[in-house]
Short mmCIF file of C-alpha atoms and ligand atoms in Angstrom, two decimals:
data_model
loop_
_atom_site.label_atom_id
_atom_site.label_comp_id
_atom_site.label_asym_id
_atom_site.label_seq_id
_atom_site.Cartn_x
_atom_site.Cartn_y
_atom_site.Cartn_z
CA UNK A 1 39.54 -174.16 -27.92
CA UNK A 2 38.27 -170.30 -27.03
CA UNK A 3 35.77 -169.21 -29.20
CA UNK A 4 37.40 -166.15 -31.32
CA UNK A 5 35.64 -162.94 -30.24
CA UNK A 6 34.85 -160.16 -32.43
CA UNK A 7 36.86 -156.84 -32.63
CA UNK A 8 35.57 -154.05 -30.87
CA UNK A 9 32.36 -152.47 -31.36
CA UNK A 10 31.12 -156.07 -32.33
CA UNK A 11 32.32 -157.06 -28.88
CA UNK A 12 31.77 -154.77 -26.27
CA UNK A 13 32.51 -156.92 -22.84
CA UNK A 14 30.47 -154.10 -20.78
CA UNK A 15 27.22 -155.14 -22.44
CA UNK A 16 26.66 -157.65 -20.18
CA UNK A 17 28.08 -155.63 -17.23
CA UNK A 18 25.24 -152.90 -17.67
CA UNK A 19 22.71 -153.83 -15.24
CA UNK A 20 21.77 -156.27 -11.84
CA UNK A 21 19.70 -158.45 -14.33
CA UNK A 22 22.90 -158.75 -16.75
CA UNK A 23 25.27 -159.07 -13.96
CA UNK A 24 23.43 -161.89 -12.15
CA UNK A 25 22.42 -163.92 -15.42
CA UNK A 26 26.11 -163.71 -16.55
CA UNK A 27 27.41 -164.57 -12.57
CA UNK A 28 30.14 -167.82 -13.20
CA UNK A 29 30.26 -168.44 -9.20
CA UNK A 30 27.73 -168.01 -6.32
CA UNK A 31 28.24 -168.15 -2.59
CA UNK A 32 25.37 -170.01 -0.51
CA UNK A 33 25.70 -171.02 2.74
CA UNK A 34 26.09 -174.46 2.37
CA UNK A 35 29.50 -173.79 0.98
CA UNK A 36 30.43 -172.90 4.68
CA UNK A 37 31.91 -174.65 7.54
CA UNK A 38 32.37 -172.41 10.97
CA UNK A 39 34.87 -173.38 13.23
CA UNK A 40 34.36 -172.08 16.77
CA UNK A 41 35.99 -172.24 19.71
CA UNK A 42 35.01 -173.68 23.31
CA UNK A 43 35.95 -173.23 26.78
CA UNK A 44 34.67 -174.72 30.02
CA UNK A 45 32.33 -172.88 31.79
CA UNK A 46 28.22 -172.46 31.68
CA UNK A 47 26.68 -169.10 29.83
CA UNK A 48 30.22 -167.81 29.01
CA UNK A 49 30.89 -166.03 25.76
CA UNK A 50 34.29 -164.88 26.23
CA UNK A 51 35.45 -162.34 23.08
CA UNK A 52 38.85 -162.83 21.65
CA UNK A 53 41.07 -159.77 21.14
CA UNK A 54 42.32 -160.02 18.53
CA UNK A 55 39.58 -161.55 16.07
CA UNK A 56 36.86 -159.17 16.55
CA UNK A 57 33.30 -160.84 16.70
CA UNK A 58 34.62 -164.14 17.53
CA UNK A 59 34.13 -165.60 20.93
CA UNK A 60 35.28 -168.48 23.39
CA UNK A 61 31.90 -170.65 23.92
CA UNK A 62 31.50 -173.03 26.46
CA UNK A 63 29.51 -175.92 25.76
CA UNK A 64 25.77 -174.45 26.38
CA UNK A 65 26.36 -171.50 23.92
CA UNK A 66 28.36 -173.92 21.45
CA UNK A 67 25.19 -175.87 21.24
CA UNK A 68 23.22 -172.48 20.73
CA UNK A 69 25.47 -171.78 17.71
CA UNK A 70 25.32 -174.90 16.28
CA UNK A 71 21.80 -174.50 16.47
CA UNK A 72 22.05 -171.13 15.00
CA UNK A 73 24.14 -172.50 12.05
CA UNK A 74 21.48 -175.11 11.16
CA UNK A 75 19.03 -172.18 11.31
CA UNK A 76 20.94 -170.34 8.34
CA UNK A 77 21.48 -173.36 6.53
CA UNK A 78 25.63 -173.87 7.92
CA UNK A 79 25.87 -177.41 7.44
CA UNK A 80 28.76 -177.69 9.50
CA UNK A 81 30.80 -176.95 12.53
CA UNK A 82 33.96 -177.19 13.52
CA UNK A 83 35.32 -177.19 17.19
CA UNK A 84 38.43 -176.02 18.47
CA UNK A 85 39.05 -176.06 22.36
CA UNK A 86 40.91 -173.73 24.48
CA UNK A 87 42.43 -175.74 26.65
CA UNK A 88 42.88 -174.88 30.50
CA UNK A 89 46.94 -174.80 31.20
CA UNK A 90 46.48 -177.44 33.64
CA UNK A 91 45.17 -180.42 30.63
CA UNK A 92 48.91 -179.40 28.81
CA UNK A 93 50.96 -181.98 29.21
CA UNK A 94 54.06 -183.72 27.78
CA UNK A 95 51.92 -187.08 27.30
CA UNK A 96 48.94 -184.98 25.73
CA UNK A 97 46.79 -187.49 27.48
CA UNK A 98 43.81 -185.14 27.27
CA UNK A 99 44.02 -185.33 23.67
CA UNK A 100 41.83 -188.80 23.64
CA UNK A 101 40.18 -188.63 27.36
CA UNK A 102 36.67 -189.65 26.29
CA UNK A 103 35.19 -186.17 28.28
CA UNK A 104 37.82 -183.81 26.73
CA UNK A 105 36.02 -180.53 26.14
CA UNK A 106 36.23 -181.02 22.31
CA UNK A 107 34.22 -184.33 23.22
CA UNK A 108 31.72 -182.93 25.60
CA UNK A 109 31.21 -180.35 22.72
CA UNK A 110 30.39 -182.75 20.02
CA UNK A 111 28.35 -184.89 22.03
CA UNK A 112 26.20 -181.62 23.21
CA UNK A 113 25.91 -180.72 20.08
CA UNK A 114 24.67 -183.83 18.26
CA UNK A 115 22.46 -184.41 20.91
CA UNK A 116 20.44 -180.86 20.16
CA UNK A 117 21.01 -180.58 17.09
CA UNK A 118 21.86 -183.90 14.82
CA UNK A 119 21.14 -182.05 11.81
CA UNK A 120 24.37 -180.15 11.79
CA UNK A 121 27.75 -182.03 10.67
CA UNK A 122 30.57 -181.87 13.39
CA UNK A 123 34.01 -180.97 12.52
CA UNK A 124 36.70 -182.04 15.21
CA UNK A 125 40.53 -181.06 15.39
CA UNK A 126 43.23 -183.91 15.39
CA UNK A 127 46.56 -182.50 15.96
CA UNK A 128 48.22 -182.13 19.92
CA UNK A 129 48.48 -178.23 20.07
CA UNK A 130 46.18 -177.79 22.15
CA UNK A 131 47.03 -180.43 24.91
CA UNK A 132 50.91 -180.02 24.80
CA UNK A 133 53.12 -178.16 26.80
CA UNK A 134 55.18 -176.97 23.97
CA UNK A 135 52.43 -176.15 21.76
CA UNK A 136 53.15 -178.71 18.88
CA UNK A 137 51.20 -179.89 17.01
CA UNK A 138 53.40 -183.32 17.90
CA UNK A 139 55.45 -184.94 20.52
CA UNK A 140 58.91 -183.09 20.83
CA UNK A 141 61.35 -185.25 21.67
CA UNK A 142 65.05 -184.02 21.84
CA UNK A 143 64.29 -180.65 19.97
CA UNK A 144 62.31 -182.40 17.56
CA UNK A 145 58.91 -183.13 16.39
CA UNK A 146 58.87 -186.94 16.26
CA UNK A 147 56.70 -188.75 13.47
CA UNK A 148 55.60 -192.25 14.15
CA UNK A 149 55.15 -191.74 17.95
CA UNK A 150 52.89 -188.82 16.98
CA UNK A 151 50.57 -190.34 14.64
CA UNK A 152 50.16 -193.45 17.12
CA UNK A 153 48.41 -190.76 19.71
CA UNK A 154 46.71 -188.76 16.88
CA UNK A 155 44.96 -192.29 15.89
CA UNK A 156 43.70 -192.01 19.58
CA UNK A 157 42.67 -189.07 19.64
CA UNK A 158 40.84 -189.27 16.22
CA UNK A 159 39.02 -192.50 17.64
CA UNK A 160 38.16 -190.56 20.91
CA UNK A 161 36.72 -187.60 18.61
CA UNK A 162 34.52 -190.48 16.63
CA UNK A 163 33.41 -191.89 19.28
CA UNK A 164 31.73 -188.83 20.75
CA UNK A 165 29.93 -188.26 17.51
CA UNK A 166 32.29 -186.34 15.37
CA UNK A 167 31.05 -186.98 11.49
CA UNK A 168 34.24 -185.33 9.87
CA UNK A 169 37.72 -185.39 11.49
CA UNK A 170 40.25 -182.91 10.61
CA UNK A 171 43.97 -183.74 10.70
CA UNK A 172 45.70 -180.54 11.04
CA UNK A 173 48.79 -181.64 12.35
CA UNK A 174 50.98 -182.73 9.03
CA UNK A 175 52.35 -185.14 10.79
CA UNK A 176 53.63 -187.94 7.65
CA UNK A 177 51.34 -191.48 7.32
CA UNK A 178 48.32 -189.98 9.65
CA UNK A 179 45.63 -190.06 7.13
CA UNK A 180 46.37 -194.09 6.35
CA UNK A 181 46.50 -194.81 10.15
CA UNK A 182 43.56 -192.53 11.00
CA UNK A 183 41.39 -194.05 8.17
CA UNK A 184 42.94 -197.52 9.35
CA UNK A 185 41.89 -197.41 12.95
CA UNK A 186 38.23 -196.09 11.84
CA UNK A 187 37.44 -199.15 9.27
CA UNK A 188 38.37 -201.88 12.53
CA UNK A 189 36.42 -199.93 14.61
CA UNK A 190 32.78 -199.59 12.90
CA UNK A 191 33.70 -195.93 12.32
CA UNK A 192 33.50 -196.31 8.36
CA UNK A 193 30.79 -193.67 7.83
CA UNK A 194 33.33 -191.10 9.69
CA UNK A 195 34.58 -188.75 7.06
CA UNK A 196 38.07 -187.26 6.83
CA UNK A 197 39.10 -183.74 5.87
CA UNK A 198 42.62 -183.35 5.68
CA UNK A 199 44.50 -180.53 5.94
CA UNK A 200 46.47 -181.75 3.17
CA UNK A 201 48.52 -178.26 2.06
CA UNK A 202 48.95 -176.48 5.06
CA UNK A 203 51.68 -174.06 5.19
CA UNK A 204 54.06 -172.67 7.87
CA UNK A 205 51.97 -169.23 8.16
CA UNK A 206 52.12 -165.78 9.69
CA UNK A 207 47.99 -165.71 9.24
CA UNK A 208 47.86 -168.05 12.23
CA UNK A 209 48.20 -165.49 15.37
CA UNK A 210 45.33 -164.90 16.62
CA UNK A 211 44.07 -168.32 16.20
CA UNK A 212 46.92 -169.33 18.61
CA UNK A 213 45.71 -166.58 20.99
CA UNK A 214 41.73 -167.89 20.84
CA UNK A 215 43.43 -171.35 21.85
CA UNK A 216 45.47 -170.27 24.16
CA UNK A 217 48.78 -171.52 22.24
CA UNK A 218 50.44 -168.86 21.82
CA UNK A 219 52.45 -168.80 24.95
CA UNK A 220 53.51 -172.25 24.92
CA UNK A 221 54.61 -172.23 21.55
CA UNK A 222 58.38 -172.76 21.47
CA UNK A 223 59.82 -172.40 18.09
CA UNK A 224 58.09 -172.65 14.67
CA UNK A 225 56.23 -175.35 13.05
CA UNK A 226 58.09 -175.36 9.84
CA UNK A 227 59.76 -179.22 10.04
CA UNK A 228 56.00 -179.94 9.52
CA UNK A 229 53.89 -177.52 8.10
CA UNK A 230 54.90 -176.88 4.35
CA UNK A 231 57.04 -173.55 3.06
CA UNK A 232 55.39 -171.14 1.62
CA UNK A 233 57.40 -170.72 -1.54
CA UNK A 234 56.09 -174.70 -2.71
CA UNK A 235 53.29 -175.37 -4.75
CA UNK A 236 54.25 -179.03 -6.11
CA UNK A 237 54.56 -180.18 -3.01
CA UNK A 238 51.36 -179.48 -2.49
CA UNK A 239 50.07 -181.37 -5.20
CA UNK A 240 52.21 -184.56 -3.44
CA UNK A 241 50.41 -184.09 -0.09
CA UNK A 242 47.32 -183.63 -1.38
CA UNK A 243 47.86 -187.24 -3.87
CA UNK A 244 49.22 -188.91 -0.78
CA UNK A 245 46.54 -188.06 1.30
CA UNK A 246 43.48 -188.94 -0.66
CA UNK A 247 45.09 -192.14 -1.68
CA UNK A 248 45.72 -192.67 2.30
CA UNK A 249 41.43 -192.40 2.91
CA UNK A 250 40.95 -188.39 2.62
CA UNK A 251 37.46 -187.97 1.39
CA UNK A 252 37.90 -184.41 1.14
CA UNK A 253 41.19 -182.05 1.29
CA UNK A 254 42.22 -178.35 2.48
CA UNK A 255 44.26 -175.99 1.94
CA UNK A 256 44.99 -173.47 4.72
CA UNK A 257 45.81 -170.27 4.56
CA UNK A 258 43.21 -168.73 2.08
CA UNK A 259 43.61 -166.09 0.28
CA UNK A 260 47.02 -165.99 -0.54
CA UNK A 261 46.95 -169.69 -1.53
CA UNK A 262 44.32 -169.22 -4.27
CA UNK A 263 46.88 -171.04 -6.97
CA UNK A 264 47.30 -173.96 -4.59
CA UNK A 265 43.09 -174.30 -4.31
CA UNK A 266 43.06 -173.90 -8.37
CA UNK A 267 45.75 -176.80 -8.71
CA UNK A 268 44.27 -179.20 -6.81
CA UNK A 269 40.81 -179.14 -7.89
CA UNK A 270 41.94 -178.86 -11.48
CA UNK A 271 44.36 -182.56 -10.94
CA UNK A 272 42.57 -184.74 -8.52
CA UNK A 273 38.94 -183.30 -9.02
CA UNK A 274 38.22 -183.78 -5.47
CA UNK A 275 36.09 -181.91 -2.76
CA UNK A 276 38.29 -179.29 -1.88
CA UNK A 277 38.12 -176.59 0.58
CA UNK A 278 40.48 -173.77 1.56
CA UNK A 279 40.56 -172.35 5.32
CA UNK A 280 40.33 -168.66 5.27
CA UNK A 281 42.46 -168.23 8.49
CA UNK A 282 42.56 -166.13 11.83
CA UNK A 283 45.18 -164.13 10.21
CA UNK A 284 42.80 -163.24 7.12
CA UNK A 285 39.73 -162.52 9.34
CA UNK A 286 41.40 -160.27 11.66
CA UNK A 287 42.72 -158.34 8.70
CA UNK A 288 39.19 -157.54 7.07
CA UNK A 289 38.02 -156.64 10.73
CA UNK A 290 40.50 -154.33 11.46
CA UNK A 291 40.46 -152.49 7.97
CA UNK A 292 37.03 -152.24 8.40
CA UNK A 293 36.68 -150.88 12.31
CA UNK A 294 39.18 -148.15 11.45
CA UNK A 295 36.62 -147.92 8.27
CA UNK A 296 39.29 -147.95 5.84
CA UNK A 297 37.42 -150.84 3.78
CA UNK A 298 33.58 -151.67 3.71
CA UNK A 299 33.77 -155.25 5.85
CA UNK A 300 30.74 -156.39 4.37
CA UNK A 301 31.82 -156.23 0.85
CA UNK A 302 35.31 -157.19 1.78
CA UNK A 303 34.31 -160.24 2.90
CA UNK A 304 31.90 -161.44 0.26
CA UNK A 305 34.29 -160.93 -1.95
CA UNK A 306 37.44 -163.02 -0.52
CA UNK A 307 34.58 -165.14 0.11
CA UNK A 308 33.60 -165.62 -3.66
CA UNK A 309 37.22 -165.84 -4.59
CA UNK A 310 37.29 -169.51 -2.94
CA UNK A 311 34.67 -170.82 -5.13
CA UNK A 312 36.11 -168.89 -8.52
CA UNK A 313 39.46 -170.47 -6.96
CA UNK A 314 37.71 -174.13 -7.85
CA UNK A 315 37.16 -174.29 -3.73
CA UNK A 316 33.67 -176.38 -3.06
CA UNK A 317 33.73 -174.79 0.64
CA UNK A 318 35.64 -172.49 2.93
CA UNK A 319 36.11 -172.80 6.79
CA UNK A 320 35.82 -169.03 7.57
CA UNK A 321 34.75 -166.96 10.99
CA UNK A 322 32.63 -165.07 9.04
CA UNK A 323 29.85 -167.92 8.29
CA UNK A 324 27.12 -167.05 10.28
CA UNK A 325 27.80 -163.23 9.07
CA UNK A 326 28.10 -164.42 5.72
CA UNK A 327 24.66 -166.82 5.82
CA UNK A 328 22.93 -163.87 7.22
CA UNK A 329 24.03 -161.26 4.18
CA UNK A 330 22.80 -163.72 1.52
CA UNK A 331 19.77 -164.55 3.56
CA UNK A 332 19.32 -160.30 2.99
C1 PBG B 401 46.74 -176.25 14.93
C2 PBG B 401 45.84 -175.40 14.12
C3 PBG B 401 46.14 -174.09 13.75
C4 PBG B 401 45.03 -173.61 13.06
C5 PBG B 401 44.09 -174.64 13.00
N1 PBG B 401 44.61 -175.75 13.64
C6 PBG B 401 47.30 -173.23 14.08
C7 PBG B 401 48.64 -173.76 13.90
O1 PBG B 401 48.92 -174.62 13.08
O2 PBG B 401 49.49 -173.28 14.66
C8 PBG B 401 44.93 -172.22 12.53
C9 PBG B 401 43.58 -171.70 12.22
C10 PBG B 401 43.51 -170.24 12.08
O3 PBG B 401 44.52 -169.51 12.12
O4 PBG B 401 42.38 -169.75 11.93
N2 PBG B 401 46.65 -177.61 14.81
#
């Protein structure tokens, strides 16, 4: 039960409002940076940072410079990082065997990166967008995005990731059954301490573009993912995902977009009490950056703010481009 508050001038809510000293004491949620996860993305090359258009202050890495901002993150206190690889045209095939080759850039990345710095927690990708011609997340197979076959390669690829270090996989492909097989294949193969992060709600979104650009996607893409990813209008379905998957082996769960998915990050952590984190998306970042370079919003505070809203939402972390930009602001 709430507490009856008195009437007015008894209660007067901007007492505690009045000063910094108030305001902090009274603060229900902070940000830190160990709330924060930063995915990056990776290229081949030596000494390239390559920007990406359309997420300003985001770059393509190859593996040197992904292993100076991994050590960067464990610097500002990231815990971890997540890798996404832009895969060369030529490694895009219909078999997506470069999905589980053992020196896949997304490999050769997490093994760099554990080697210097072994501190930091590694985040890998398993879904086949970024090794299929059709950029799918699965295997299309008469106009459609077959199940079963799918989650048979995704289990290699997830295996490949683990073996080259990874410490937390990330299904983003919503393929049906993956989480069970995933977890399955990494209990019979002395992977147990490898944990899982589903992306257990993640919804057919507009907010992905430029990530699909930084990959290199974009172009292939034929169609739209929504016989997988979820519909935006559907919230109890995400509560079903989200059940199925942590009952599958997910030790921790997403939700992806952000921002507009706030209610979806509330209902989950209020029924299954879980570690849950919400992915604040290409989509999202590029929209702070642009309001901000045509200085129509202060970026900064913009992004603190969405930023806060994850952990008021009940998130315990957010994936976000802004991390190291974010670590550094609360480091002052
Ligand atoms: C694909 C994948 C996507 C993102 C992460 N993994 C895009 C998609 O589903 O098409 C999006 C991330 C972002 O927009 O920042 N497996």
């Amino acid at each position: 039960m709430r507490p009856t508050q008195g009437p007015f001038p008894t209660t007067r809510l901007r007492r505690p409002r009045a000063t910094p000293a108030l305001r902090d004491l009274v603060r229900e949620n902070t940000l830190s940076p160990g709330d924060l996860i930063w995915p990056i993305f990776v290229r081949d090359g030596d000494g390239v940072t390559e920007p990406v258009a359309s997420m300003p202050g985001v770059n393509r890495l190859s593996v040197d410079r992904a292993v100076e901002a991994a050590r960067e993150a464990a610097e500002l206190g990231i815990p971890a990082i997540c890798l996404f690889p832009y895969t060369s045209p030529a490694h895009r095939t219909a078999d997506c065997a470069e999905a589980w080759n053992p020196d896949n850039l997304s490999n050769r990345a997490t093994r760099a990166i554990k080697d210097a710095v072994p501190g930091i927690a590694v985040m890998t990708d398993v879904a086949l967008d970024p090794y299929s011609d059709t950029g799918h997340d699965g295997f299309v197979r008469d106009g459609r995005i077959v199940n079963d076959e799918t989650v048979e390669a995704l289990v290699r690829q997830a295996l490949s990731q683990a073996e080259a270090g990874a410490d937390i996989i990330g299904p983003s492909d919503m393929m049906d059954g993956r989480i069970g097989a995933i977890r399955a294949a990494l209990e019979s193969t002395g992977h147990s301490r490898v944990a899982l992060l589903s992306y257990s709600a993640k919804y057919a979104s507009a907010f992905y573009g430029p990530f699909r650009d930084a990959v290199g996607a974009s172009g292939a893409l034929k169609g739209d993912k929504r016989t997988y990813q979820m519909d935006p209008a559907n919230s109890d379905e995400a509560l079903r995902c989200i059940e199925r998957d942590l009952a599958e082996g997910a030790d921790m769960i997403m939700v992806k977009p952000g921002l507009p998915y706030l209610d979806i990050c509330r209902r989950a952590k209020d029924t299954f009490a879980a570690p849950t984190f919400a992915y604040q998306v290409s989509g999202e970042y590029a929209m702070i950056m642009a309001a901000a370079e045509n200085g129509w919003i202060d970026g900064d505070r913009a992004m603190m703010e969405s930023l806060v809203a994850f952990k008021r939402a009940g998130c315990d972390g957010v994936l976000t481009y802004f991390a190291p930009r974010v670590a550094r602001a609360l480091a002052g």
